[in-house]
Coordinates of C-alpha atoms in Angstrom, one line a residue:
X507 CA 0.0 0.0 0.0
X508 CA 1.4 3.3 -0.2
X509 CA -0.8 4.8 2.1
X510 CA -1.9 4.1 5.4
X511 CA -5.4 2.1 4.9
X512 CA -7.6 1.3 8.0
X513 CA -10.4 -0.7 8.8
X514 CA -13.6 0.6 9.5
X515 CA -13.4 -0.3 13.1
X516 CA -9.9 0.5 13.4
X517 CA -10.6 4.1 12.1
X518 CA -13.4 4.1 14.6
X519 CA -11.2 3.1 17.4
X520 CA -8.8 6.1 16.7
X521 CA -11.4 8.6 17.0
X522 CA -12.2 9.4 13.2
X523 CA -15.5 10.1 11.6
X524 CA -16.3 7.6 9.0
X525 CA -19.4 7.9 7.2
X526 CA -20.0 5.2 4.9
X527 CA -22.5 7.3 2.6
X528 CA -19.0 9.7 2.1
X529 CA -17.4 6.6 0.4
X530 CA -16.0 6.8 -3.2
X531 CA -13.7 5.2 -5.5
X532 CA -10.3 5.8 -3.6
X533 CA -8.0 3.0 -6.0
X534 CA -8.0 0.1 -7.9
X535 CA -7.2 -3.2 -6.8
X536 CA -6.8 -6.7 -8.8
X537 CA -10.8 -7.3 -8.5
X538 CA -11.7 -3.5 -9.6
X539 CA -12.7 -0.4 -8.0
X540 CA -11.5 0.3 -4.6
X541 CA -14.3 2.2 -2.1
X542 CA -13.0 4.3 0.7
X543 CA -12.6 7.7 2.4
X544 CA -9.5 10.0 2.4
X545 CA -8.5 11.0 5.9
X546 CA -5.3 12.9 7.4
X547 CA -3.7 11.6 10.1
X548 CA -2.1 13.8 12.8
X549 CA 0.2 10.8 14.4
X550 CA 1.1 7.3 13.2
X551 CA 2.5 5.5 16.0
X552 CA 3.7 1.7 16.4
X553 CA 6.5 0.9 19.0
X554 CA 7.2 4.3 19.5
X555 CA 7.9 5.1 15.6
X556 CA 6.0 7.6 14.7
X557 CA 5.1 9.6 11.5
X558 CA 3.2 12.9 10.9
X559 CA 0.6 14.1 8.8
X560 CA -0.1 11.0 6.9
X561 CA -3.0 10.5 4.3
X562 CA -4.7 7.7 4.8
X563 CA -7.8 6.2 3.7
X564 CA -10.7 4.0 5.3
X565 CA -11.3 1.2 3.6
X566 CA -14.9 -0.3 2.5
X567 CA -15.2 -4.0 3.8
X568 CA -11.4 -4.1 4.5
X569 CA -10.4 -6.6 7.7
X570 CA -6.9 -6.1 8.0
X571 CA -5.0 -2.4 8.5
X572 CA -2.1 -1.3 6.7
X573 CA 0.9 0.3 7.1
X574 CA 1.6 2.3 4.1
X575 CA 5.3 3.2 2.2
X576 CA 4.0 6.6 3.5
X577 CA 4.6 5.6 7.3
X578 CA 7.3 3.2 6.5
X579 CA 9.1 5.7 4.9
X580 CA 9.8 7.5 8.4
X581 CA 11.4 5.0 10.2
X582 CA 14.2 2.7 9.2
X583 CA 13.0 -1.2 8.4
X584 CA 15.2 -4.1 8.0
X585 CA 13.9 -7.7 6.6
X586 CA 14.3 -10.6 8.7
X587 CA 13.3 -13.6 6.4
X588 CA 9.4 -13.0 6.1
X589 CA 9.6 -10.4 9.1
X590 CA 9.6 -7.1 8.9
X591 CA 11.6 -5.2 11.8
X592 CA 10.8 -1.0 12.5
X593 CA 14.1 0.8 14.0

């Protein structure tokens, strides 16, 4: 991804407004139009990492987060096999 994408309840969680009669084509994918909602993000923060003013966007029917090259692109990562380590 190369921007942050949240679930629905994730986004929720955080304290965003998500108002599913707002979402709109916000990417393709492999099976076709991608529904969503734009959002900012003041703070991206995992293990003490954190990133600023991200875009992001809510995902319609998505059940996994993810961290996008966006966010990645603020901290230092190292592979590990299949594992993915944030410095």
């Amino acid at each position: 991804a190369s921007i942050v994408a949240l679930t629905e309840d994730d986004a929720r969680r955080i304290g965003l407004s998500v108002d599913p009669n707002k979402f709109g084509v916000v990417g393709e994918g492999a099976g076709g139009p991608v529904r969503g909602q734009r959002v900012r993000l003041n703070e991206v923060r995992l293990d003490g990492k954190s990133g600023y003013d991200l875009g992001a966007v809510v995902l319609e029917g998505a059940t996994v987060s993810l961290l996008g090259q966006n966010y990645l692109r603020t901290v230092s990562v190292a592979m590990d096999g299949e594992r993915m380590i944030l410095k």
